[in-house]
Coordinates of C-alpha atoms (C1' of nucleotides) in Angstrom, one line a residue:
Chain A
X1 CA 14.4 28.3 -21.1
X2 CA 11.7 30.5 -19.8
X3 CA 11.2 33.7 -22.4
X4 CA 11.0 36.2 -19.9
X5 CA 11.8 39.6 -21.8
X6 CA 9.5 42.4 -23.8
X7 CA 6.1 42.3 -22.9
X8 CA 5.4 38.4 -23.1
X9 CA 4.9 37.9 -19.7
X10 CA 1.8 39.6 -19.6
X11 CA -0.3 37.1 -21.3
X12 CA -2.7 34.7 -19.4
X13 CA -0.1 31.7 -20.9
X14 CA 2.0 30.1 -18.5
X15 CA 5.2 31.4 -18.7
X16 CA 6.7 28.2 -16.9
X17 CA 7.6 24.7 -17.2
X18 CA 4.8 22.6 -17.5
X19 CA 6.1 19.6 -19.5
X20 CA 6.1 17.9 -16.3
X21 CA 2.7 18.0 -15.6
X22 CA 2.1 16.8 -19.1
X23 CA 4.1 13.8 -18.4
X24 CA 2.9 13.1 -15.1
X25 CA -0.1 12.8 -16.7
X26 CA 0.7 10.4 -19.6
X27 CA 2.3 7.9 -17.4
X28 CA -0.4 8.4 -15.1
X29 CA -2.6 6.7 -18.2
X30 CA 0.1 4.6 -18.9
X31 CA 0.3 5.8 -22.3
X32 CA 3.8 6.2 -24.7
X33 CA 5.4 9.5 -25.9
X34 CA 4.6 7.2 -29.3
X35 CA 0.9 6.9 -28.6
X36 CA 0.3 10.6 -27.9
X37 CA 2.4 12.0 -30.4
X38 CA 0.2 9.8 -32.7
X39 CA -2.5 10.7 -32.1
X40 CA -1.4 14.5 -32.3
X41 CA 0.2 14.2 -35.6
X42 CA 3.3 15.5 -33.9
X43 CA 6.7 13.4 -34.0
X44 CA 7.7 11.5 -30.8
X45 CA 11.2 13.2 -30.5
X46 CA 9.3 16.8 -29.9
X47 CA 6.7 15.3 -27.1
X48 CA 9.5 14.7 -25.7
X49 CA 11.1 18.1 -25.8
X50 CA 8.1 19.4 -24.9
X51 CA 7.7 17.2 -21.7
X52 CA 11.3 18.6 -20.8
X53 CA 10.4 21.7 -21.7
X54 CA 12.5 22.1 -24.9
X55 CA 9.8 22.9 -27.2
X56 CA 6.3 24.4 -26.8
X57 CA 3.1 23.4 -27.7
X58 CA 0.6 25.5 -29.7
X59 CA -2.5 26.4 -27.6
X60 CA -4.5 24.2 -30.3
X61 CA -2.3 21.2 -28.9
X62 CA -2.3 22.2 -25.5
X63 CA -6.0 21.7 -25.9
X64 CA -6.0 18.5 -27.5
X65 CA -3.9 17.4 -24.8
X66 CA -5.8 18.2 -22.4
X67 CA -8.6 16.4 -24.3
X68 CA -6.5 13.3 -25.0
X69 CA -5.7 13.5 -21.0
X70 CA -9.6 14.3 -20.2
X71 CA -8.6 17.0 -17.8
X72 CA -9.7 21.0 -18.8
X73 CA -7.5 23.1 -20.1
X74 CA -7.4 25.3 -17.1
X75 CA -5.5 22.8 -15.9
X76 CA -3.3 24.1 -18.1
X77 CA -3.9 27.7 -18.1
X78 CA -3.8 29.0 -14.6
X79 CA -1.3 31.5 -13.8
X80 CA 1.2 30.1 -11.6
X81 CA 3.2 31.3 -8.7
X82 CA 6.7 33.6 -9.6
X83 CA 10.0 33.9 -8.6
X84 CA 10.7 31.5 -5.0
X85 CA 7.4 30.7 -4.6
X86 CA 7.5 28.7 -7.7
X87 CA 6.7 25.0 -7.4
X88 CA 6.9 25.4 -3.6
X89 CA 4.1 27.7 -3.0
X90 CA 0.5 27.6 -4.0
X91 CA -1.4 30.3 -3.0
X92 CA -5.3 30.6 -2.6
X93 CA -5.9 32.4 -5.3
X94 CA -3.7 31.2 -7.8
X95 CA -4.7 27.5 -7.3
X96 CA -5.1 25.7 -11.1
X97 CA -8.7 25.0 -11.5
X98 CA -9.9 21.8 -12.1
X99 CA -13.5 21.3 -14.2
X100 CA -16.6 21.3 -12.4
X101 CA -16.8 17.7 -13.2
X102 CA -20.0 16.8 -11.2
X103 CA -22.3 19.9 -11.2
X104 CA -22.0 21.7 -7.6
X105 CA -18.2 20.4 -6.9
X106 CA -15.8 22.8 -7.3
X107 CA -12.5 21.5 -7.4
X108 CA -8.8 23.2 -7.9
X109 CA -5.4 21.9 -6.9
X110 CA -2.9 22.8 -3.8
X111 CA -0.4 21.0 -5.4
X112 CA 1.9 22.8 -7.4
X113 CA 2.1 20.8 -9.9
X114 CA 1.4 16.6 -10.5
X115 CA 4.3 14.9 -9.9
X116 CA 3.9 13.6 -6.6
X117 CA 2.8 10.3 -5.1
X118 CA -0.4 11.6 -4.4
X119 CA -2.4 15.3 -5.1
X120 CA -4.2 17.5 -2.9
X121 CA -7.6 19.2 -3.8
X122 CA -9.3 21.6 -2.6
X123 CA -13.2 20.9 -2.8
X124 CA -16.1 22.7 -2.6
X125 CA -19.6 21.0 -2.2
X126 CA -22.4 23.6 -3.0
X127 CA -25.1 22.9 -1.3
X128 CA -27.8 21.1 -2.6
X129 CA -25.4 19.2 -4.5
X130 CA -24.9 15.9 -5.1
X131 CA -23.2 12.9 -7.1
X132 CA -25.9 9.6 -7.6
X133 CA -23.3 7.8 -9.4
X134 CA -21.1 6.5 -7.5
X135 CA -17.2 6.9 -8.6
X136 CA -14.7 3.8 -7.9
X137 CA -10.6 4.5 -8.0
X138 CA -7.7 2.2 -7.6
X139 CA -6.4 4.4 -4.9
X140 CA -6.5 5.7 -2.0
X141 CA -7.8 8.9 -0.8
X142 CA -8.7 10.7 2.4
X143 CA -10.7 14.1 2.7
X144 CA -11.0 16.0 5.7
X145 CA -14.1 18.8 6.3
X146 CA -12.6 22.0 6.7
X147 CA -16.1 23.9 6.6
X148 CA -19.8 22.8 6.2
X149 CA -20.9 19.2 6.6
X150 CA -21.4 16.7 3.6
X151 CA -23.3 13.1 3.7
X152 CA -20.9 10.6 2.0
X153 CA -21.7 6.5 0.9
X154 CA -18.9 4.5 1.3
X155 CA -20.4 1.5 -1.4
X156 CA -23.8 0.9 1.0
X157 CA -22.7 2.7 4.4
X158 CA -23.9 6.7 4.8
X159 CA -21.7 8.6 7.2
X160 CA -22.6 12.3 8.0
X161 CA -18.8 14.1 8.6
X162 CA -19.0 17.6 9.6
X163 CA -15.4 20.2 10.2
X164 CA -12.8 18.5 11.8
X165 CA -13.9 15.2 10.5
X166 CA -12.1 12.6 8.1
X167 CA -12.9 9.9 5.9
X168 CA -10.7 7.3 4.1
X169 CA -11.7 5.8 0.7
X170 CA -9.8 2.4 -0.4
X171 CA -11.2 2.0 -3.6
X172 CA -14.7 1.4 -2.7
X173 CA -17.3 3.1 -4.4
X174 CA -18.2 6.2 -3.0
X175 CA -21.3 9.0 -3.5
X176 CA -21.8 11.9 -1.7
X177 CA -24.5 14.8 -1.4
X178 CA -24.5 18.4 0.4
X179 CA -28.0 18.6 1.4
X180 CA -27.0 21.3 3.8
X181 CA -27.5 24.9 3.9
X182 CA -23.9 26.1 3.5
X183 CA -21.1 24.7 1.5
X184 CA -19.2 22.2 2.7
X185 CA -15.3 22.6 2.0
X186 CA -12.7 19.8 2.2
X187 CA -9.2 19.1 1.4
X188 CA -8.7 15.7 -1.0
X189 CA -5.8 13.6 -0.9
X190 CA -5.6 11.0 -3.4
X191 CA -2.8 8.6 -4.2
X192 CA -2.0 7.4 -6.9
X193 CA -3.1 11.2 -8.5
X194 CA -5.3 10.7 -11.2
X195 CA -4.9 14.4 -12.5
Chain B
X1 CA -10.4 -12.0 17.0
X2 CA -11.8 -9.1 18.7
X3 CA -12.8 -10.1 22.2
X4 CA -16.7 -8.6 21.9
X5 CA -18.5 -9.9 24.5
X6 CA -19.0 -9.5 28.5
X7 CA -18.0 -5.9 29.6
X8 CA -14.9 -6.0 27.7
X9 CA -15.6 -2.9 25.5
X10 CA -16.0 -0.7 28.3
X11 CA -11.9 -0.2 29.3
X12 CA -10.2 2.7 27.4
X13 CA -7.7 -0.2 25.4
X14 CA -8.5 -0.5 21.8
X15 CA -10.6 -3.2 21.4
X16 CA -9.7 -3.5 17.5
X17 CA -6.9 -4.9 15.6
X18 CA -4.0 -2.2 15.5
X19 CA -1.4 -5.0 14.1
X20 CA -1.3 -3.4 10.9
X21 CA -0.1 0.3 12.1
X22 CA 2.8 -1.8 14.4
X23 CA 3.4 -3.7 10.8
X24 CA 3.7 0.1 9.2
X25 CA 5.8 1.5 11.8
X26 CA 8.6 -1.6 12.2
X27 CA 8.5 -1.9 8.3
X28 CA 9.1 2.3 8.0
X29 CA 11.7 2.2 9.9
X30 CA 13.4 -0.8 7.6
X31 CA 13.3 -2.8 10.9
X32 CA 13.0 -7.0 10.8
X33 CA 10.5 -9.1 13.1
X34 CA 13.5 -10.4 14.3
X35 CA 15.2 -7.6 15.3
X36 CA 12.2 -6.2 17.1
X37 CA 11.3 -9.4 18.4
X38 CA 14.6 -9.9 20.0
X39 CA 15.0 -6.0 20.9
X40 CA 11.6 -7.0 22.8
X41 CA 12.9 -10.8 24.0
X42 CA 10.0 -12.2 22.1
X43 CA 9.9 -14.8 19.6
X44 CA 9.7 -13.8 16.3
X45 CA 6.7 -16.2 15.1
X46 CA 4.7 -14.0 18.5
X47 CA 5.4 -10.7 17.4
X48 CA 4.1 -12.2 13.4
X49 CA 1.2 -13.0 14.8
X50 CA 0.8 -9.7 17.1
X51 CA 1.2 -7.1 13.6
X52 CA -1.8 -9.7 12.2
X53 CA -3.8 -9.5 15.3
X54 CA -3.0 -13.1 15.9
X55 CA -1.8 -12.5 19.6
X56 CA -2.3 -9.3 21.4
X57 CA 0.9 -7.6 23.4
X58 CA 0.5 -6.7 27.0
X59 CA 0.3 -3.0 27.9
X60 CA 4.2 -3.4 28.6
X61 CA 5.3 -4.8 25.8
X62 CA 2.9 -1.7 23.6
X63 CA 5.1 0.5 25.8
X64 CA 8.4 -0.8 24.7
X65 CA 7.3 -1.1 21.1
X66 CA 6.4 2.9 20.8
X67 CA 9.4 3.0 22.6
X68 CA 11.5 1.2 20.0
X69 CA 9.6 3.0 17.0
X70 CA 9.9 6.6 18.6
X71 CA 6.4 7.1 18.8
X72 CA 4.2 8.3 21.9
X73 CA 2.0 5.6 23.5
X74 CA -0.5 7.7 22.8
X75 CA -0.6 6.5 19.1
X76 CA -1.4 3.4 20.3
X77 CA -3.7 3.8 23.1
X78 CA -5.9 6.7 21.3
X79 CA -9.9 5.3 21.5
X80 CA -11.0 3.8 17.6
X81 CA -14.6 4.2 15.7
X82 CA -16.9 2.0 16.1
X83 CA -19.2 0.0 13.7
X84 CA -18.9 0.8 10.4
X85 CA -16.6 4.4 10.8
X86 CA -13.7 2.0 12.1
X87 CA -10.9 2.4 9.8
X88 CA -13.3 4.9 7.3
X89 CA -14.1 7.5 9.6
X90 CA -11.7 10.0 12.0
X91 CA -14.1 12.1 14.1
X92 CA -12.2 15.6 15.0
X93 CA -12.9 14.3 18.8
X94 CA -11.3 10.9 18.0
X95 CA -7.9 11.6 16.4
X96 CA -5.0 9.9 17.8
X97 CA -2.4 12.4 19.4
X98 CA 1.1 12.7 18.3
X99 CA 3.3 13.9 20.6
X100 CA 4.4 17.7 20.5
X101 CA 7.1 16.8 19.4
X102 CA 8.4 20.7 19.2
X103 CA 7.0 22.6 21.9
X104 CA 3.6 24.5 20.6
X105 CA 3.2 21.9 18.0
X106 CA 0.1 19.6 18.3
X107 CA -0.2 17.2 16.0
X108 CA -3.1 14.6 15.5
X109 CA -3.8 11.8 13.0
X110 CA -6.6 12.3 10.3
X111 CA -5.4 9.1 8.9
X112 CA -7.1 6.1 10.4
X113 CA -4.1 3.9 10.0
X114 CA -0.4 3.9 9.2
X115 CA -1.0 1.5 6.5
X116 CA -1.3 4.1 3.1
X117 CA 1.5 5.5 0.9
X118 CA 0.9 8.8 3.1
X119 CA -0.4 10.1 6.1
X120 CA -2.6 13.1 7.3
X121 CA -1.8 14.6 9.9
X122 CA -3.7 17.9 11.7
X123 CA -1.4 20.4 12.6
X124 CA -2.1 23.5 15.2
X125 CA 1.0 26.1 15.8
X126 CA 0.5 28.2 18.7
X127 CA 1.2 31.5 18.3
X128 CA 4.8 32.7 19.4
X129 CA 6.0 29.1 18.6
X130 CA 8.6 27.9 16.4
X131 CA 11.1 25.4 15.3
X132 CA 14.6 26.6 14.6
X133 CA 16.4 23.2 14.1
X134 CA 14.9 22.8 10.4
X135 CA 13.8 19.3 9.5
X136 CA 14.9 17.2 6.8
X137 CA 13.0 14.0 5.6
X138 CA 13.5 12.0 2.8
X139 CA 9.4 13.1 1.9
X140 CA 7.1 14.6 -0.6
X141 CA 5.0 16.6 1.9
X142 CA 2.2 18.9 1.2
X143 CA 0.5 21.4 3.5
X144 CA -2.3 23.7 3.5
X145 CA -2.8 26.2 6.2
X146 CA -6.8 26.1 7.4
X147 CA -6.8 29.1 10.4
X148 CA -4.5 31.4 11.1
X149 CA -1.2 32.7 9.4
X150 CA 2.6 30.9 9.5
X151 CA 6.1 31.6 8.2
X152 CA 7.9 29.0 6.5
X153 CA 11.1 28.4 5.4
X154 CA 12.5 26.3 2.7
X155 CA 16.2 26.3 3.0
X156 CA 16.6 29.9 3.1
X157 CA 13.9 31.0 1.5
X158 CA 11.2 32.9 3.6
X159 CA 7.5 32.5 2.8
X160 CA 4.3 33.9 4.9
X161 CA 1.3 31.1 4.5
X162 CA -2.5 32.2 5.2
X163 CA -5.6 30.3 5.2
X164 CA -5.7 28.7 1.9
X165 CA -2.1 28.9 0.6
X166 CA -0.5 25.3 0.8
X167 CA 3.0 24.7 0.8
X168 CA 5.1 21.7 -0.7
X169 CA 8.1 20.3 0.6
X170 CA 10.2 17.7 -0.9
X171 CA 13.4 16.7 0.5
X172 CA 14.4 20.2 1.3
X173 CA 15.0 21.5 4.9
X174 CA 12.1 23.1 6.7
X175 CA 11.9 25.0 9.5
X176 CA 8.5 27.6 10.4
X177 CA 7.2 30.0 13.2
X178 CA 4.0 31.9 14.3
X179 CA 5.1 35.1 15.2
X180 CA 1.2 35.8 14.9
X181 CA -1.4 36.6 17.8
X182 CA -3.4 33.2 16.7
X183 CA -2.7 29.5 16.2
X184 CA -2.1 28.3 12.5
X185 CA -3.9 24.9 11.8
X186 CA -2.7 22.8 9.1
X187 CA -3.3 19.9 7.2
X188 CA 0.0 18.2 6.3
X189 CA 0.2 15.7 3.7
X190 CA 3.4 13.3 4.3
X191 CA 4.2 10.4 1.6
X192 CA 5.3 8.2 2.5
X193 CA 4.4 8.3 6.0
X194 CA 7.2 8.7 8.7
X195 CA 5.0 7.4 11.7
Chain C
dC1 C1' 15.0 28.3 -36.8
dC2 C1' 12.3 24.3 -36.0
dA3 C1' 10.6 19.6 -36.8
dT4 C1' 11.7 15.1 -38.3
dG5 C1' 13.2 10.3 -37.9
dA6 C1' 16.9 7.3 -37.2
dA7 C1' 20.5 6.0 -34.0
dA8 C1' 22.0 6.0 -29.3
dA9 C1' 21.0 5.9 -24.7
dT10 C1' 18.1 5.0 -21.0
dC11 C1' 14.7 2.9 -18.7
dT12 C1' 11.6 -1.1 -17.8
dT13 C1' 10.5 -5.8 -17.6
dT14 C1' 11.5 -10.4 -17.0
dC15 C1' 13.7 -14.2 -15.2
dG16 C1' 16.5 -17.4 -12.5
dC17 C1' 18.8 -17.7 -8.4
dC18 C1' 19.8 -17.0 -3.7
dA19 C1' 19.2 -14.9 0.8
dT20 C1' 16.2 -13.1 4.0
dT21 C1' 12.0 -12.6 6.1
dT22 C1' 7.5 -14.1 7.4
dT23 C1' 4.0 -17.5 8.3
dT24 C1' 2.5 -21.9 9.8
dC25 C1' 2.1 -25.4 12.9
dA26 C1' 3.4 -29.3 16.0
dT27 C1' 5.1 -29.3 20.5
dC28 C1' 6.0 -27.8 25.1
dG29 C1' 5.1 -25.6 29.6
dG30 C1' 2.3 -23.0 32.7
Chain D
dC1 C1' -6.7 -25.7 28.0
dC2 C1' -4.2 -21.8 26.3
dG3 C1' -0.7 -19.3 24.5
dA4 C1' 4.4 -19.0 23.3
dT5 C1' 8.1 -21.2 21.1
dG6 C1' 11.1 -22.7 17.4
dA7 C1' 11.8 -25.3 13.4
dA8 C1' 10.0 -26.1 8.8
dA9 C1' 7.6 -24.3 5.0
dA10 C1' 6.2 -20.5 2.3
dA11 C1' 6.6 -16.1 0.8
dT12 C1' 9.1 -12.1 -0.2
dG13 C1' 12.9 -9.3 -1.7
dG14 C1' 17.3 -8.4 -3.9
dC15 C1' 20.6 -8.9 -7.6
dG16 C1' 22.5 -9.4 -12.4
dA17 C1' 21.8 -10.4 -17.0
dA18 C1' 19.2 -10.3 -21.2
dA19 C1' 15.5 -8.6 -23.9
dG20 C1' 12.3 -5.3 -25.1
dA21 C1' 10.4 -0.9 -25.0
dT22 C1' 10.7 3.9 -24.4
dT23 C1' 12.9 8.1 -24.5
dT24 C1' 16.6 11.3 -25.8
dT25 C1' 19.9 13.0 -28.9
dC26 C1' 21.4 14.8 -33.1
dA27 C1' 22.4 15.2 -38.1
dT28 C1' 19.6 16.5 -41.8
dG29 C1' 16.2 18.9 -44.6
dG30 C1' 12.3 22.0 -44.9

DNA sequence: CCATGAAAATCTTTCGCCATTTTTCATCGG
DNA sequence: CCGATGAAAAATGGCGAAAGATTTTCATGG
């Protein structure tokens, strides 16, 4: 399926299947081929072949998928892996970025692509950065510190975990802040993924 | 239930309820209370009560249990957090060991329990080792290498991680090796959990 | 050639029923 | 008195059928 001749593979489009990811994320919102085809004008028979990777999406829809999804379009757009590495191998700098959705986190995925049981993250905390609101998930998660140290709230309790440490999050509100001199990098699990 | 008062607190058994991760372990391995509870001579109403930290197991009978599950004791008999951390917080000091299984391999829990759809486990691959009998698990598993360098391979496919490359494994056979001068440290993401 | 929309196929949900597993609890023995 | 047992009660899990919803296929028309 994959066009891989002339010069097309040049482009900063993905040249690979990506209608999975597009599904995972539907079903992760529990919404129909129906319901998003709906509301994209499109017909429900070519969502489809575009989740299979039958048809292709127009950038334009790309981005309103993305939109319906609330997830960037870099989600989208990131170049991915080639040849063996592909869907098995996600190197460091090819990770797919995902939108600095709290000012000072910087977030991009180590998993290939969505359609585990769970994703991983990588995060960075700048410092000086923090999030007052706290966010609240049906899942579960658990981050460990790779570099840095970051003060987390799990609902009322603050914990301090520095490299090496863990923390588990089972659906209870949590807030965090880096008000540290250096960044502090983790790795995010969460499950079910919500990308 | 816990037994807090007097000196108590000051021998190295865990003092908190562990009933859930024997719960995990029996039910991952598609194992009745029945059948552990007469592999062990018990009564199967005890051993219920045991994986809900009715009644507690003598040292012996923990012994026989890791025994039964393949596990090391040292799963079980790894110190806990205290106060509010217990079950939210895994210091780098307090993970619970998992034995090497393949010589050079340390493993350690990041996960505070057994009881999620995955597990985290720390990985550290001293350099020269390696594991030639590749493993097969019926998994989604996803890693990302922290220090160091490792080669991978995926069925027959070779790949060389570095520090911020993550692999993903699912189903297929693995085997890896650090040819390198240093040790690779991992974080490996399992779902669901095999321990 | 590609998208559409209707038909076909697949998948999901629900339910009743039965078997198995787990929990509860009165009783027994140390 | 305490904790373990074993039987009764409760809960859970599996299966098959039926209904409903969703997804895929494909003939047709733009």
């Amino acid at each position: 399926m994959a066009k891989d001749f002339h010069g097309w593979e040049a482009v900063a489009v993905r040249t690979v299947p990506q209608g999975a990811d597009l599904r995972s994320l539907r079903k992760a919102r529990g919404l129909t081929l129906s319901e998003v085809a709906g509301e994209l004008g499109r017909s429900v028979g070519w969502l489809s072949q575009v989740e299979r990777d039958i048809s292709v999406p127009e950038a334009s829809e790309l981005r309103r998928l993305a939109d319906i999804f609330g997830v960037p379009v870099s989600l989208f757009a990131a170049p991915a892996a080639r040849g063996e590495e592909q869907g098995r191998i996600v190197r460091a700098a090819a990770r797919r970025a995902i939108g600095e959705r709290t000012p000072g986190l910087i977030e991009s995925l180590l998993s290939p692509d969505l359609t585990d049981a769970f994703e991983v993250i990588h995060s960075t905390f700048q410092p000086g950065a923090s999030r007052h609101e706290p966010v609240q998930r049906p899942t579960a998660e658990l981050a460990m510190i790779i570099e840095g140290r970051l003060d987390v709230w799990l609902g009322p309790d603050k914990f301090t975990i520095a490299r090496g440490d863990a923390v588990r999050v089972r659906g209870e509100p949590l807030r965090w802040a880096n008000p540290y001199k250096s960044p502090a990098v983790a790795v995010w699990v969460i499950s079910p993924p919500v990308y």
